[in-house]
Short mmCIF file of C-alpha atoms in Angstrom, two decimals:
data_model
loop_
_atom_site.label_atom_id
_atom_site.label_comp_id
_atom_site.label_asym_id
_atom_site.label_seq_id
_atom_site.Cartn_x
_atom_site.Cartn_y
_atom_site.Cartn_z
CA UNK A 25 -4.83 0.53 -11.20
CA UNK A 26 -8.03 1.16 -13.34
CA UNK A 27 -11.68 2.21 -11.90
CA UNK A 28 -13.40 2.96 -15.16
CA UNK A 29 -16.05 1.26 -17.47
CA UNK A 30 -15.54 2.52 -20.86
CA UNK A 31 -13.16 3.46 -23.27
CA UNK A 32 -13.20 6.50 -25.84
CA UNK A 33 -11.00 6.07 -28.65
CA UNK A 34 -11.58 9.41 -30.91
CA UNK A 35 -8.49 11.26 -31.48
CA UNK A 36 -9.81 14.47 -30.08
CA UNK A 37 -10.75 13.06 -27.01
CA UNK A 38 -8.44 15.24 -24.71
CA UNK A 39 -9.71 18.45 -26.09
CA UNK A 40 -13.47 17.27 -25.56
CA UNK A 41 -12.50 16.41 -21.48
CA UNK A 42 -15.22 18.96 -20.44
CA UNK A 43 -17.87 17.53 -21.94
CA UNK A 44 -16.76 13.67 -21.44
CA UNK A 45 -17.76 11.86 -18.22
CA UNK A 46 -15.82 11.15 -15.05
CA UNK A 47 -15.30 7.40 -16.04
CA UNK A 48 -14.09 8.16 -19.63
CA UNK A 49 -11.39 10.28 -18.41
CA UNK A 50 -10.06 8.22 -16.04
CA UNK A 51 -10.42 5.27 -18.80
CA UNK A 52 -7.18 6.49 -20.74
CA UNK A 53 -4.63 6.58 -17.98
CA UNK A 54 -4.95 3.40 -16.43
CA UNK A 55 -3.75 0.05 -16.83
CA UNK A 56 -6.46 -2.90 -16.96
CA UNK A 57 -8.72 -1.13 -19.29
CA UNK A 58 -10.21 -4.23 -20.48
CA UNK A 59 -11.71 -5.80 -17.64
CA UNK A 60 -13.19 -2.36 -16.59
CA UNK A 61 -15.69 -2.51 -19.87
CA UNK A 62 -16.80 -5.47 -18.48
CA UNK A 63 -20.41 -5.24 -16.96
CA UNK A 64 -22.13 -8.63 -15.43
CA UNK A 65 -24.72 -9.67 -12.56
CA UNK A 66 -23.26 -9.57 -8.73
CA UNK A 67 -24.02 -11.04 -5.38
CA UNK A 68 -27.77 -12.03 -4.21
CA UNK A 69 -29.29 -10.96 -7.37
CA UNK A 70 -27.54 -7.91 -7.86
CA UNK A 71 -28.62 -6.36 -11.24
CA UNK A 72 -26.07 -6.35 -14.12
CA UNK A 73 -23.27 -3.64 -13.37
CA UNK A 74 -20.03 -2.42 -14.40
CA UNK A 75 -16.70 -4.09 -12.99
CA UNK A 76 -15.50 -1.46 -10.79
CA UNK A 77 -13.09 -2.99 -8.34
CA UNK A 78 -9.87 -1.39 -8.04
CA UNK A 79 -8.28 -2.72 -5.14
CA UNK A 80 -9.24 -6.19 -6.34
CA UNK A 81 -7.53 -5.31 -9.75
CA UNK A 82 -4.52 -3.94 -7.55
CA UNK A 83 -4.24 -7.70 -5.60
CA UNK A 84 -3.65 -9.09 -9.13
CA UNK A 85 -1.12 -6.29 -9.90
CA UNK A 86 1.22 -7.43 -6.66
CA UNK A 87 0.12 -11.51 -7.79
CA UNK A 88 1.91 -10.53 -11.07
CA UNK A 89 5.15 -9.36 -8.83
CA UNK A 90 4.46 -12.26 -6.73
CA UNK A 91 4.79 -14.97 -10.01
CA UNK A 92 8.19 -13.32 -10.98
CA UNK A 93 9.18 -15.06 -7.35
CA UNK A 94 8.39 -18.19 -8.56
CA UNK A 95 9.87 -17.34 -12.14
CA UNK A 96 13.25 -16.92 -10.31
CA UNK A 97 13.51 -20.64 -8.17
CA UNK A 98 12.38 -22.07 -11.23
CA UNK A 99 15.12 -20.19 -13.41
CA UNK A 100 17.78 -20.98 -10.58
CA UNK A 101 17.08 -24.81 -10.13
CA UNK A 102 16.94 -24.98 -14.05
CA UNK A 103 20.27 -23.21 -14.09
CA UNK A 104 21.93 -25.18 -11.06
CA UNK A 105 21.54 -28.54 -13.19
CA UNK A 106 24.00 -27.50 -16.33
CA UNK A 107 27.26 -28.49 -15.88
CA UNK A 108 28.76 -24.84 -15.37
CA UNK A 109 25.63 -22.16 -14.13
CA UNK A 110 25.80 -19.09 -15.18
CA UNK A 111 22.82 -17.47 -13.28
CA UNK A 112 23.91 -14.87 -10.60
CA UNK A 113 21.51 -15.64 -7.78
CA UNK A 114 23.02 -12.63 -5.79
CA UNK A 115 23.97 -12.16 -2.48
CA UNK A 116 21.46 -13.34 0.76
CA UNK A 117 19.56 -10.51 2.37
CA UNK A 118 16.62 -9.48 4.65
CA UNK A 119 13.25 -9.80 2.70
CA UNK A 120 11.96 -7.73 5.06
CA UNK A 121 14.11 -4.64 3.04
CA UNK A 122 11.96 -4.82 0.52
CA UNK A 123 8.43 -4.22 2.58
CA UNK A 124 8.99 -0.42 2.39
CA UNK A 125 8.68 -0.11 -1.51
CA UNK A 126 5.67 -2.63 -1.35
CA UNK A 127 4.17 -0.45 1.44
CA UNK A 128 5.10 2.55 -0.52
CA UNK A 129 3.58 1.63 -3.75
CA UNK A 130 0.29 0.65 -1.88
CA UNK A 131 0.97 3.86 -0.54
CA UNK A 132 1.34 6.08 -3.63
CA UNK A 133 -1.73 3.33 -5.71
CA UNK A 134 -3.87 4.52 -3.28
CA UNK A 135 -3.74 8.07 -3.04
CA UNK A 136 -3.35 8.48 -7.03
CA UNK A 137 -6.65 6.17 -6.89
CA UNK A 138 -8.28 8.75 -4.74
CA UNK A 139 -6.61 11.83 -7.17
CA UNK A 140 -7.71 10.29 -9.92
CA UNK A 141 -11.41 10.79 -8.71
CA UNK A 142 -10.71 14.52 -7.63
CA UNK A 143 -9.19 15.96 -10.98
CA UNK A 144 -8.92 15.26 -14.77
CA UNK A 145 -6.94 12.10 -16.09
CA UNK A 146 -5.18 14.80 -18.66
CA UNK A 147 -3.45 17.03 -15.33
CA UNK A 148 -3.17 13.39 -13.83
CA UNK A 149 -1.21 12.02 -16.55
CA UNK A 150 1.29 15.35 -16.75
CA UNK A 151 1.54 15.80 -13.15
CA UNK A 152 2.65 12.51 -12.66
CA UNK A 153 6.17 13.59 -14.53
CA UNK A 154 6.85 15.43 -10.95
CA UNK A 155 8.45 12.01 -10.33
CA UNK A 156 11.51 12.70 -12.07
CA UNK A 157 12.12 16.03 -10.23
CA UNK A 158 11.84 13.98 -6.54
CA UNK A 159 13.47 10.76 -7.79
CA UNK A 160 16.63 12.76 -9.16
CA UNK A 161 16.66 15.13 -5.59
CA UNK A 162 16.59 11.80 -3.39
CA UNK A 163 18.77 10.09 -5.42
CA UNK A 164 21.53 12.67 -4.91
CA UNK A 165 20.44 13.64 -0.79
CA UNK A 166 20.28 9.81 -0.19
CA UNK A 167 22.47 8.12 -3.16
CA UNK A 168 25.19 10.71 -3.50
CA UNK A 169 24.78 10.63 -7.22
CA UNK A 170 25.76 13.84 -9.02
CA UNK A 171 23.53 14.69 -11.87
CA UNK A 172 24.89 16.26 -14.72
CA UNK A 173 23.89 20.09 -15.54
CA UNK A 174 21.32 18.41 -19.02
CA UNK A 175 19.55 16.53 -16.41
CA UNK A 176 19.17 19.40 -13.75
CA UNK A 177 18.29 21.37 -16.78
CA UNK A 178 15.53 18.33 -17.40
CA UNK A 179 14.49 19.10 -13.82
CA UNK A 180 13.81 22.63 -14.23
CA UNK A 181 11.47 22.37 -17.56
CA UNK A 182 9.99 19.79 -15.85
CA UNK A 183 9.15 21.57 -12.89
CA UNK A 184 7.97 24.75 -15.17
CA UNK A 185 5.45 22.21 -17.02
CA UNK A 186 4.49 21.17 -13.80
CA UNK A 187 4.04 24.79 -12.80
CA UNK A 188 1.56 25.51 -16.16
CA UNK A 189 -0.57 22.86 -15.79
CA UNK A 190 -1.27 23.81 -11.59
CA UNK A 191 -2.36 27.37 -13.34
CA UNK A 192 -4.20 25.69 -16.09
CA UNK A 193 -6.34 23.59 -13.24
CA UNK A 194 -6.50 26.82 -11.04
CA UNK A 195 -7.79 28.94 -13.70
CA UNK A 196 -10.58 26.39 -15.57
CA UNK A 197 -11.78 24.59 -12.83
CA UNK A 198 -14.81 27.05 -12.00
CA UNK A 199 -15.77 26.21 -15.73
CA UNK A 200 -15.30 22.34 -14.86
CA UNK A 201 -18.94 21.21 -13.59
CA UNK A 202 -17.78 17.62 -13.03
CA UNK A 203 -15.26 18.90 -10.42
CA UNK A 204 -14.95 21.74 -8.36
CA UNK A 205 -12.47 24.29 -7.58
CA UNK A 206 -11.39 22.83 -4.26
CA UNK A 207 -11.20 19.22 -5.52
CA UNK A 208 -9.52 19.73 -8.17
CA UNK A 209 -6.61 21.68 -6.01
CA UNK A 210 -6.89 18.84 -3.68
CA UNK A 211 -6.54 15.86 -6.07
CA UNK A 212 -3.67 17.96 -7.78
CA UNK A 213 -1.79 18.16 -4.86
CA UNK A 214 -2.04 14.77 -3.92
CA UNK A 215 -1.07 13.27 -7.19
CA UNK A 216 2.36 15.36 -6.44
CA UNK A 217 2.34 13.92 -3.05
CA UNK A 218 2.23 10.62 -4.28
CA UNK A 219 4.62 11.11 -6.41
CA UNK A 220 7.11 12.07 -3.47
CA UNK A 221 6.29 8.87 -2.00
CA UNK A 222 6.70 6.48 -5.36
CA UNK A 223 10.24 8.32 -5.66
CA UNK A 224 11.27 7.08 -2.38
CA UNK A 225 10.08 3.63 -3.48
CA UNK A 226 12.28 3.83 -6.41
CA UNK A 227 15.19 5.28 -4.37
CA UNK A 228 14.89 2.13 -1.97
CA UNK A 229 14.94 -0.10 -4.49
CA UNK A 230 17.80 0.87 -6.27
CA UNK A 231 19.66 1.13 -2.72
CA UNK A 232 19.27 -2.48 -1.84
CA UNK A 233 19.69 -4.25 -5.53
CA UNK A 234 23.41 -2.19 -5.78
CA UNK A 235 23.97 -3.04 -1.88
CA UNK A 236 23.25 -6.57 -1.79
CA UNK A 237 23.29 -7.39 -6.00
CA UNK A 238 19.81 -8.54 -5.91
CA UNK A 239 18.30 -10.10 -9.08
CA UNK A 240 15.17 -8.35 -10.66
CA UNK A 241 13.19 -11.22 -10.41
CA UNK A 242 13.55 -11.66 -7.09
CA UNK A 243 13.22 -8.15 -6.20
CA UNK A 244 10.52 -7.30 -8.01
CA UNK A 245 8.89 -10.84 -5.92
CA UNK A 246 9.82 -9.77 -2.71
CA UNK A 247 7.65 -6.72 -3.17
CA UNK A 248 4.97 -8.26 -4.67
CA UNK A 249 4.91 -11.16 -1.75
CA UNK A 250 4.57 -8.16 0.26
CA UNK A 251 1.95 -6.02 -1.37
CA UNK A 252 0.05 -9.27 -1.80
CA UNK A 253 -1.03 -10.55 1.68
CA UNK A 254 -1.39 -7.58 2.83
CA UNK A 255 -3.60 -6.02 0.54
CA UNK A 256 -5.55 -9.30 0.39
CA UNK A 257 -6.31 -8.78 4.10
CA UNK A 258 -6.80 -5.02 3.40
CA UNK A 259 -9.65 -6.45 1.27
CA UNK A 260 -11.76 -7.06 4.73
CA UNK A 261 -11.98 -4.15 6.35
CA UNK A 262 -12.22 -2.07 2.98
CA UNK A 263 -15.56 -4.37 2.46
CA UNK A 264 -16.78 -2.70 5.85
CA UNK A 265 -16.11 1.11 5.09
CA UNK A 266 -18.75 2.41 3.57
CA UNK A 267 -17.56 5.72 1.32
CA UNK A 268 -20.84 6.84 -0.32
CA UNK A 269 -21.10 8.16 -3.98
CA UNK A 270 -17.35 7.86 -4.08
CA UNK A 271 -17.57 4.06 -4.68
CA UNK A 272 -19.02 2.87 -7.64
CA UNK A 273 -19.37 -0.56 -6.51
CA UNK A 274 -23.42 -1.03 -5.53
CA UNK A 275 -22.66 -1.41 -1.66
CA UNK A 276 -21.04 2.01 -1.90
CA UNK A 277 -18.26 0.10 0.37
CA UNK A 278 -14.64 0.95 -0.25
CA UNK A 279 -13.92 -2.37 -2.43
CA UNK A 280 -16.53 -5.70 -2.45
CA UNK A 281 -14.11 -8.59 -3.25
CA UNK A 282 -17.19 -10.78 -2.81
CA UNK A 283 -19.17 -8.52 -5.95
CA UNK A 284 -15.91 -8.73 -7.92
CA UNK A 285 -15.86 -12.29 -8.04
CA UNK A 286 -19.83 -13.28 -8.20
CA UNK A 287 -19.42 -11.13 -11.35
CA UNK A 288 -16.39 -12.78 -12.76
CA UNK A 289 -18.04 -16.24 -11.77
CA UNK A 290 -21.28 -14.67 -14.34
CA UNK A 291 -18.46 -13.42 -17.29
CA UNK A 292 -15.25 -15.38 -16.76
CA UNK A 293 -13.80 -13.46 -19.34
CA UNK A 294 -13.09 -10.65 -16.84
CA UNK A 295 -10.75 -13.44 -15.16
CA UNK A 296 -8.97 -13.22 -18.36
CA UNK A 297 -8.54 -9.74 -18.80
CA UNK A 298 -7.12 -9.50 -15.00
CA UNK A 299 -4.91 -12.51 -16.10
CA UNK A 300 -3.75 -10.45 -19.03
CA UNK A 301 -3.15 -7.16 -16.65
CA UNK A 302 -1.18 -9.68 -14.05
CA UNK A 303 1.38 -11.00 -16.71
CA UNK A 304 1.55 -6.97 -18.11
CA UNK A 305 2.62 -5.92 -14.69
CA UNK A 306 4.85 -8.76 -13.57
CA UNK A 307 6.86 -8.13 -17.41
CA UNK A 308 6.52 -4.04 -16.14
CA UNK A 309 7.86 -4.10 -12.87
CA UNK A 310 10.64 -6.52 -14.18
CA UNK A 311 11.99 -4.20 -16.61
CA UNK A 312 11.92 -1.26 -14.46
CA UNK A 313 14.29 -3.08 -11.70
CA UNK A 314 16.03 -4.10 -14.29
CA UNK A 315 17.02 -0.32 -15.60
CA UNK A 316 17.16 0.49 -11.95
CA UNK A 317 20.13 -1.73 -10.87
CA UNK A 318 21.85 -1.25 -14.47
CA UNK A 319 21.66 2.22 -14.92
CA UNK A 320 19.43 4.37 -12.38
CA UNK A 321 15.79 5.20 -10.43
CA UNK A 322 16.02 8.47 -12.24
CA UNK A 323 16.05 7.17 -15.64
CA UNK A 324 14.22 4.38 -14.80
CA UNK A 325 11.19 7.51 -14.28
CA UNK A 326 11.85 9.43 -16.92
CA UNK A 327 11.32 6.14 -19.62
CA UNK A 328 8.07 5.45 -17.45
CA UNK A 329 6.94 8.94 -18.37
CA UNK A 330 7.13 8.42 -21.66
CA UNK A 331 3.97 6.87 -21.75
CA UNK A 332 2.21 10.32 -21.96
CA UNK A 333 3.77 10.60 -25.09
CA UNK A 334 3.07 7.18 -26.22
CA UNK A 335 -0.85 8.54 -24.99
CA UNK A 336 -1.18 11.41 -26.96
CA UNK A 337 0.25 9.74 -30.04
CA UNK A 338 -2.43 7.16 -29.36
CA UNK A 339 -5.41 10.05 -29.12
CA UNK A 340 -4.10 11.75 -32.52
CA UNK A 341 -2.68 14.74 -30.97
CA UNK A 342 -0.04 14.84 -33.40
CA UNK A 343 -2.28 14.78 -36.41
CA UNK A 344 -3.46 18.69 -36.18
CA UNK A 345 0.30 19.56 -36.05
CA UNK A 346 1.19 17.32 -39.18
CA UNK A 347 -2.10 18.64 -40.97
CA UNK A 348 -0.54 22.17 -41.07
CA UNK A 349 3.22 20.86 -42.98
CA UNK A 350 2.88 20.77 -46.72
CA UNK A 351 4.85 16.96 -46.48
CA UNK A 352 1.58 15.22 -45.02
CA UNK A 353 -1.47 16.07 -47.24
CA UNK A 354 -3.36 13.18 -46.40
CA UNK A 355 -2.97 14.58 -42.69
CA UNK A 356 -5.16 16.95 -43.94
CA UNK A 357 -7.78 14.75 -45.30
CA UNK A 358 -7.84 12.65 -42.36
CA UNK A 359 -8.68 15.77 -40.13
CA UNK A 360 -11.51 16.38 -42.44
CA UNK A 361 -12.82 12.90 -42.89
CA UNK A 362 -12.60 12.72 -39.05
CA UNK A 363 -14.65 15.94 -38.46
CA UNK A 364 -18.21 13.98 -38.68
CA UNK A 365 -17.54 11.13 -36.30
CA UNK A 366 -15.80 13.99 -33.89
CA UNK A 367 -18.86 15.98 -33.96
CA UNK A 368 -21.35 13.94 -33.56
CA UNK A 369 -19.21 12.19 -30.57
CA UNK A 370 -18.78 15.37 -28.92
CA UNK A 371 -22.85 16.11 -29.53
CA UNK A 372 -23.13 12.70 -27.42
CA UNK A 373 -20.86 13.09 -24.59
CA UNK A 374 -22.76 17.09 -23.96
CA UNK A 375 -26.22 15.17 -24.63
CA UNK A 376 -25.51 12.78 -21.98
CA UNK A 377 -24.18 15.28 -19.46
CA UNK A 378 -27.08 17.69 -20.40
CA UNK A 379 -29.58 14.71 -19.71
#
């Protein structure tokens, strides 16, 4: 779920996280970037402003599940017509199974939401590999799977990084002046809580797709029928609660629907960037119940955490490192050709925070 307005793309952008704002930080760890750089007119003569409408975003996150519902009749009556099907519709269950991973991942959305606003998107991003440590323990209290010693091994480092970057918050945040001490403690902590309560999602869903064979499709459509109409009527109270400077919507209200979509009636293309994040997610949340029922919730976590790896090859981090071997000279020149645009980005982001 993304909250954020702009997007930094210098390589050195982690290392400059002091001096960047609260909305650039958050920028690089979300999902529907694009429609967050999006600024347009809202309700009643509302003043131009930036799209800022998380919860609204999040509706079109479980719409995306929702669609791979409809993905799956349509696949099955397709199927049913040949001669000799060969879909496996899998066995009849409950839907109502799968409303405790939909209420879980509003769950664990929301609270990371609220994290994200507490602490920096670079301990946000790391901390969120606590997942694997909970999702292997609940797998093998409440799965009876029996994890080899290389993966309990894998839990360990993993809980030592996790360990390191607590101390690294503990011991900077008094030099941090967009957070403070205390809310930075407090937004770590709950990212690890909500981590706790996505790895029970993932441990429920890989219970009932082995129990009762479900396809992905339909699992992953179950959930988002879920998550959908009751987020959607979420929506109304949420338009009620007012949550001051926290909000960055101009009613200060914990999410206007009604601004979100006066300003996507004045810039349609933000319809098309939260049509672009919809499809992402439904294609997202299909693959991971996919490694779910074939292999496990466990792995299924560790190859989403690979996406801080994907990030910091994305921000350049690697390019110092390969500066330094003798085998990549031009890393070198890069680095140097680079060192203008960094510095006089970095001047920026401390003018505007000075100002």
């Amino acid at each position: 779920m993304s909250i954020t307005v702009k997007k930094k793309r210098d390589a050195t952008y982690w290392r400059a996280k002091g001096s960047a704002s609260e909305s650039e930080r958050i920028c690089l760890v979300n999902d529907s970037k694009w429609a967050d750089m999006f600024s347009a007119p809202g309700c009643n003569g509302v003043p131009n402003h930036a799209f800022s409408h998380p919860f609204v975003q999040a509706v079109g996150m479980f719409l995306g599940e929702l669609s791979c519902l409809v993905v799956f009749h349509i696949l099955l009556c397709h199927d049913r017509r040949k001669p000799e099907p060969t879909m496996d519709p899998g066995q009849s269950f409950n839907p109502l199974l799968f409303l405790p991973p939909a209420l879980c991942d509003m769950l664990g959305t929301s609270i990371m939401y609220v994290a994200l606003n507490m602490t920096s998107a670079s301990s946000f991003q790391m901390l969120r590999g606590a997942v694997i440590i909970f999702t292997g323990l609940l797998s093998v209290a409440f799965l009876g799977r029996r994890l080899q010693p290389s993966q309990w091994i894998g839990i360990l480092v993993t809980i030592i990084g996790l360990v390191v970057v607590g101390l690294a918050d503990l011991l900077s945040g008094h030099g941090n002046d967009s957070h403070k001490l205390s809310e930075v403690i407090t937004g770590d902590l709950l990212i690890i809580m909500a981590q706790i309560i996505v790895a029970v999602q993932m441990v429920l869903e890989e219970k009932f797709v082995y129990k009762h064979n479900v396809h992905p499709l339909k699992a992953v459509g179950t959930e988002g029928f879920f998550g959908f109409f009751i987020l959607s009527l979420l929506l109304i109270p949420m338009f009620f609660i007012h949550v001051g400077s926290f909000a960055d919507n101009p009613r200060q209200v914990l999410e206007d629907a009604l601004d979100a979509f006066c300003q996507i009636g004045h810039k349609p293309l933000i319809l098309l960037a939260l049509l672009g994040n919809t499809v992402s997610i439904a294609f997202f949340n299909f693959a991971g119940i996919s490694v779910t029922k074939e292999i496990s919730a466990t792995t299924r976590m560790v190859l989403d955490s690979l996406r801080t790896v994907v990030n910091a090859l994305y921000n350049g981090l690697h390019k110092p490192l390969m500066a330094k071997l003798p085998c990549f000279p031009g890393e070198q020149r890069a680095e140097e050709e680079e060192a203008p645009e960094r510095e006089r980005l970095l001047g920026g982001g401390r003018a505007a925070n000075e100002s």
